[in-house]
């Protein structure tokens, strides 16, 4: 028997051993393939195939503000507005006292005027007291001082005595009086004869004129001897106070 014959011949034991070894190998391979490998991550380490849900933000439902119930407003009743009454500004009766806003300026139709001689009998008439009486039916005010003109030859109204400003309005109810003292002559030049004395009234605004001038009857004489030294006081409600500013002259 040659070598090739011995190689090709196989004993029954050899086949049996081969078959058992192959079966064992197949079982080992199957077990290895089915079990987890050494490098495989544990189930807990494997990333989840499901993405984490994104947090959702609840959108607040729009709120509808309930409008306030309209309030019924009662319309104002039309009223009657009284017309503004004139007031005295700076330089009203009393010069700088201002007006009280309750009366109107006196005018010629509201007043009567008298001139009284304050000098002793037989002496030249130099001091007169001018008296205004409210003969109307309403209260009114005489402002500042009178514009006094003595006769037709007067060049300008008589100058006022500034120190006589009483700082008060001369407001007259019906029947009440206001006074201004007049110094006819002061011993100055430019002497002339005057046959009358007239005066103009001021309004609340200094330097204004109210109505027509009023003429006073001379006190028991035909003419006055006057000069450019004449002076007059502001209107006031006390005759003695007014005369105090001229009797020493």
mmCIF file of C-alpha atoms in Angstrom, residues 25-180:
data_model
loop_
_atom_site.group_PDB
_atom_site.id
_atom_site.type_symbol
_atom_site.label_atom_id
_atom_site.label_comp_id
_atom_site.label_asym_id
_atom_site.label_seq_id
_atom_site.Cartn_x
_atom_site.Cartn_y
_atom_site.Cartn_z
ATOM 1 C CA UNK A 25 -17.337 25.053 16.840
ATOM 2 C CA UNK A 26 -20.649 25.980 15.297
ATOM 3 C CA UNK A 27 -22.263 26.150 18.715
ATOM 4 C CA UNK A 28 -19.475 28.361 19.997
ATOM 5 C CA UNK A 29 -19.742 30.669 17.035
ATOM 6 C CA UNK A 30 -23.503 30.946 17.444
ATOM 7 C CA UNK A 31 -23.169 31.774 21.103
ATOM 8 C CA UNK A 32 -20.542 34.376 20.387
ATOM 9 C CA UNK A 33 -22.579 36.016 17.643
ATOM 10 C CA UNK A 34 -25.786 36.195 19.713
ATOM 11 C CA UNK A 35 -24.233 37.506 22.952
ATOM 12 C CA UNK A 36 -23.086 41.101 23.466
ATOM 13 C CA UNK A 37 -19.569 41.869 22.456
ATOM 14 C CA UNK A 38 -16.963 43.222 24.763
ATOM 15 C CA UNK A 39 -16.941 46.611 23.008
ATOM 16 C CA UNK A 40 -20.680 46.945 22.798
ATOM 17 C CA UNK A 41 -22.195 49.543 25.136
ATOM 18 C CA UNK A 42 -24.513 48.439 27.840
ATOM 19 C CA UNK A 43 -28.161 49.094 27.227
ATOM 20 C CA UNK A 44 -28.056 51.998 29.655
ATOM 21 C CA UNK A 45 -25.153 53.592 27.738
ATOM 22 C CA UNK A 46 -26.829 53.461 24.347
ATOM 23 C CA UNK A 47 -28.319 56.719 23.122
ATOM 24 C CA UNK A 48 -32.030 56.754 23.028
ATOM 25 C CA UNK A 49 -33.450 56.655 19.581
ATOM 26 C CA UNK A 50 -36.298 58.931 20.711
ATOM 27 C CA UNK A 51 -35.398 62.634 20.932
ATOM 28 C CA UNK A 52 -36.346 64.367 24.128
ATOM 29 C CA UNK A 53 -39.471 66.422 23.577
ATOM 30 C CA UNK A 54 -38.893 70.138 23.454
ATOM 31 C CA UNK A 55 -40.444 72.019 26.335
ATOM 32 C CA UNK A 56 -43.596 73.697 25.265
ATOM 33 C CA UNK A 57 -44.530 77.163 26.426
ATOM 34 C CA UNK A 58 -48.152 77.644 27.091
ATOM 35 C CA UNK A 59 -49.401 80.694 25.196
ATOM 36 C CA UNK A 60 -51.666 82.651 27.481
ATOM 37 C CA UNK A 61 -55.106 83.074 26.120
ATOM 38 C CA UNK A 62 -55.745 86.704 25.191
ATOM 39 C CA UNK A 63 -57.810 88.496 27.738
ATOM 40 C CA UNK A 64 -60.508 90.877 26.690
ATOM 41 C CA UNK A 65 -60.845 93.868 28.997
ATOM 42 C CA UNK A 66 -64.412 94.658 29.700
ATOM 43 C CA UNK A 67 -64.860 98.375 28.956
ATOM 44 C CA UNK A 68 -66.073 100.460 31.845
ATOM 45 C CA UNK A 69 -69.669 101.353 31.628
ATOM 46 C CA UNK A 70 -70.011 104.968 30.450
ATOM 47 C CA UNK A 71 -70.929 107.389 33.160
ATOM 48 C CA UNK A 72 -73.810 109.619 32.351
ATOM 49 C CA UNK A 73 -72.803 113.246 32.674
ATOM 50 C CA UNK A 74 -75.469 115.777 33.197
ATOM 51 C CA UNK A 75 -74.726 118.762 30.951
ATOM 52 C CA UNK A 76 -74.206 121.988 32.807
ATOM 53 C CA UNK A 77 -77.162 124.266 32.717
ATOM 54 C CA UNK A 78 -76.492 127.492 30.890
ATOM 55 C CA UNK A 79 -75.979 130.215 33.419
ATOM 56 C CA UNK A 80 -76.112 133.921 33.208
ATOM 57 C CA UNK A 81 -72.712 135.552 33.586
ATOM 58 C CA UNK A 82 -72.843 138.986 35.073
ATOM 59 C CA UNK A 83 -70.830 141.561 33.134
ATOM 60 C CA UNK A 84 -67.561 142.501 34.733
ATOM 61 C CA UNK A 85 -67.655 145.705 36.678
ATOM 62 C CA UNK A 86 -64.888 148.263 36.308
ATOM 63 C CA UNK A 87 -62.151 148.113 38.881
ATOM 64 C CA UNK A 88 -59.647 150.687 39.863
ATOM 65 C CA UNK A 89 -56.085 149.971 38.921
ATOM 66 C CA UNK A 90 -53.071 151.689 40.378
ATOM 67 C CA UNK A 91 -53.997 155.258 41.094
ATOM 68 C CA UNK A 92 -57.701 154.617 41.773
ATOM 69 C CA UNK A 93 -59.307 156.772 44.429
ATOM 70 C CA UNK A 94 -56.526 156.910 46.901
ATOM 71 C CA UNK A 95 -54.046 156.715 44.034
ATOM 72 C CA UNK A 96 -52.622 153.252 44.500
ATOM 73 C CA UNK A 97 -55.231 151.355 46.448
ATOM 74 C CA UNK A 98 -56.942 149.666 43.460
ATOM 75 C CA UNK A 99 -60.657 149.069 42.965
ATOM 76 C CA UNK A 100 -63.044 146.839 44.840
ATOM 77 C CA UNK A 101 -64.707 145.608 41.650
ATOM 78 C CA UNK A 102 -68.219 146.177 43.044
ATOM 79 C CA UNK A 103 -69.208 149.668 41.873
ATOM 80 C CA UNK A 104 -69.106 151.816 38.782
ATOM 81 C CA UNK A 105 -67.503 155.210 38.450
ATOM 82 C CA UNK A 106 -69.720 158.141 39.382
ATOM 83 C CA UNK A 107 -70.744 160.391 36.504
ATOM 84 C CA UNK A 108 -72.327 163.823 36.274
ATOM 85 C CA UNK A 109 -75.883 162.468 36.363
ATOM 86 C CA UNK A 110 -75.211 160.731 39.699
ATOM 87 C CA UNK A 111 -73.933 163.804 41.551
ATOM 88 C CA UNK A 112 -74.508 167.333 42.726
ATOM 89 C CA UNK A 113 -71.604 169.704 43.446
ATOM 90 C CA UNK A 114 -71.262 172.509 45.970
ATOM 91 C CA UNK A 115 -68.348 174.839 46.807
ATOM 92 C CA UNK A 116 -68.110 176.191 50.372
ATOM 93 C CA UNK A 117 -65.975 179.134 51.497
ATOM 94 C CA UNK A 118 -63.733 178.120 54.397
ATOM 95 C CA UNK A 119 -62.220 181.566 55.042
ATOM 96 C CA UNK A 120 -63.359 184.048 57.658
ATOM 97 C CA UNK A 121 -65.958 186.614 56.630
ATOM 98 C CA UNK A 122 -64.425 189.701 55.057
ATOM 99 C CA UNK A 123 -61.247 187.934 54.037
ATOM 100 C CA UNK A 124 -60.335 187.043 50.427
ATOM 101 C CA UNK A 125 -61.685 183.658 49.417
ATOM 102 C CA UNK A 126 -58.725 181.335 49.077
ATOM 103 C CA UNK A 127 -59.905 178.051 50.587
ATOM 104 C CA UNK A 128 -62.866 176.147 49.193
ATOM 105 C CA UNK A 129 -64.352 172.797 50.132
ATOM 106 C CA UNK A 130 -65.763 170.942 47.119
ATOM 107 C CA UNK A 131 -68.559 168.558 48.080
ATOM 108 C CA UNK A 132 -70.019 165.842 45.839
ATOM 109 C CA UNK A 133 -73.324 164.261 46.861
ATOM 110 C CA UNK A 134 -74.608 161.034 45.316
ATOM 111 C CA UNK A 135 -78.121 162.025 44.218
ATOM 112 C CA UNK A 136 -78.643 158.898 42.115
ATOM 113 C CA UNK A 137 -80.223 155.558 42.971
ATOM 114 C CA UNK A 138 -77.095 153.409 42.781
ATOM 115 C CA UNK A 139 -73.800 153.161 44.581
ATOM 116 C CA UNK A 140 -70.842 154.618 42.689
ATOM 117 C CA UNK A 141 -67.209 155.578 43.219
ATOM 118 C CA UNK A 142 -65.318 158.828 42.645
ATOM 119 C CA UNK A 143 -61.728 158.038 41.705
ATOM 120 C CA UNK A 144 -58.465 159.806 42.409
ATOM 121 C CA UNK A 145 -58.872 163.583 42.455
ATOM 122 C CA UNK A 146 -60.935 166.096 40.446
ATOM 123 C CA UNK A 147 -59.649 167.909 37.384
ATOM 124 C CA UNK A 148 -60.333 171.458 38.606
ATOM 125 C CA UNK A 149 -60.436 174.386 36.200
ATOM 126 C CA UNK A 150 -60.901 177.876 37.614
ATOM 127 C CA UNK A 151 -62.378 180.160 34.971
ATOM 128 C CA UNK A 152 -62.051 180.331 31.241
ATOM 129 C CA UNK A 153 -58.490 181.670 31.353
ATOM 130 C CA UNK A 154 -57.041 178.630 33.128
ATOM 131 C CA UNK A 155 -54.137 177.150 31.178
ATOM 132 C CA UNK A 156 -54.265 173.724 32.869
ATOM 133 C CA UNK A 157 -56.085 171.862 35.629
ATOM 134 C CA UNK A 158 -55.073 172.705 39.183
ATOM 135 C CA UNK A 159 -52.172 170.604 40.469
ATOM 136 C CA UNK A 160 -52.924 167.855 42.997
ATOM 137 C CA UNK A 161 -51.463 167.636 46.505
ATOM 138 C CA UNK A 162 -49.855 164.184 46.300
ATOM 139 C CA UNK A 163 -49.561 163.814 50.073
ATOM 140 C CA UNK A 164 -53.354 163.937 50.352
ATOM 141 C CA UNK A 165 -53.778 160.481 48.809
ATOM 142 C CA UNK A 166 -55.945 158.623 51.389
ATOM 143 C CA UNK A 167 -55.147 155.159 49.925
ATOM 144 C CA UNK A 168 -58.869 154.326 49.928
ATOM 145 C CA UNK A 169 -61.788 154.466 47.532
ATOM 146 C CA UNK A 170 -64.480 157.091 47.971
ATOM 147 C CA UNK A 171 -67.471 154.846 47.261
ATOM 148 C CA UNK A 172 -70.807 156.560 47.786
ATOM 149 C CA UNK A 173 -74.185 155.057 48.438
ATOM 150 C CA UNK A 174 -77.165 157.251 47.514
ATOM 151 C CA UNK A 175 -77.104 160.357 49.733
ATOM 152 C CA UNK A 176 -73.436 159.986 50.774
ATOM 153 C CA UNK A 177 -70.759 162.621 50.132
ATOM 154 C CA UNK A 178 -67.127 162.898 49.024
ATOM 155 C CA UNK A 179 -64.867 165.901 49.619
ATOM 156 C CA UNK A 180 -61.889 167.597 47.992
#
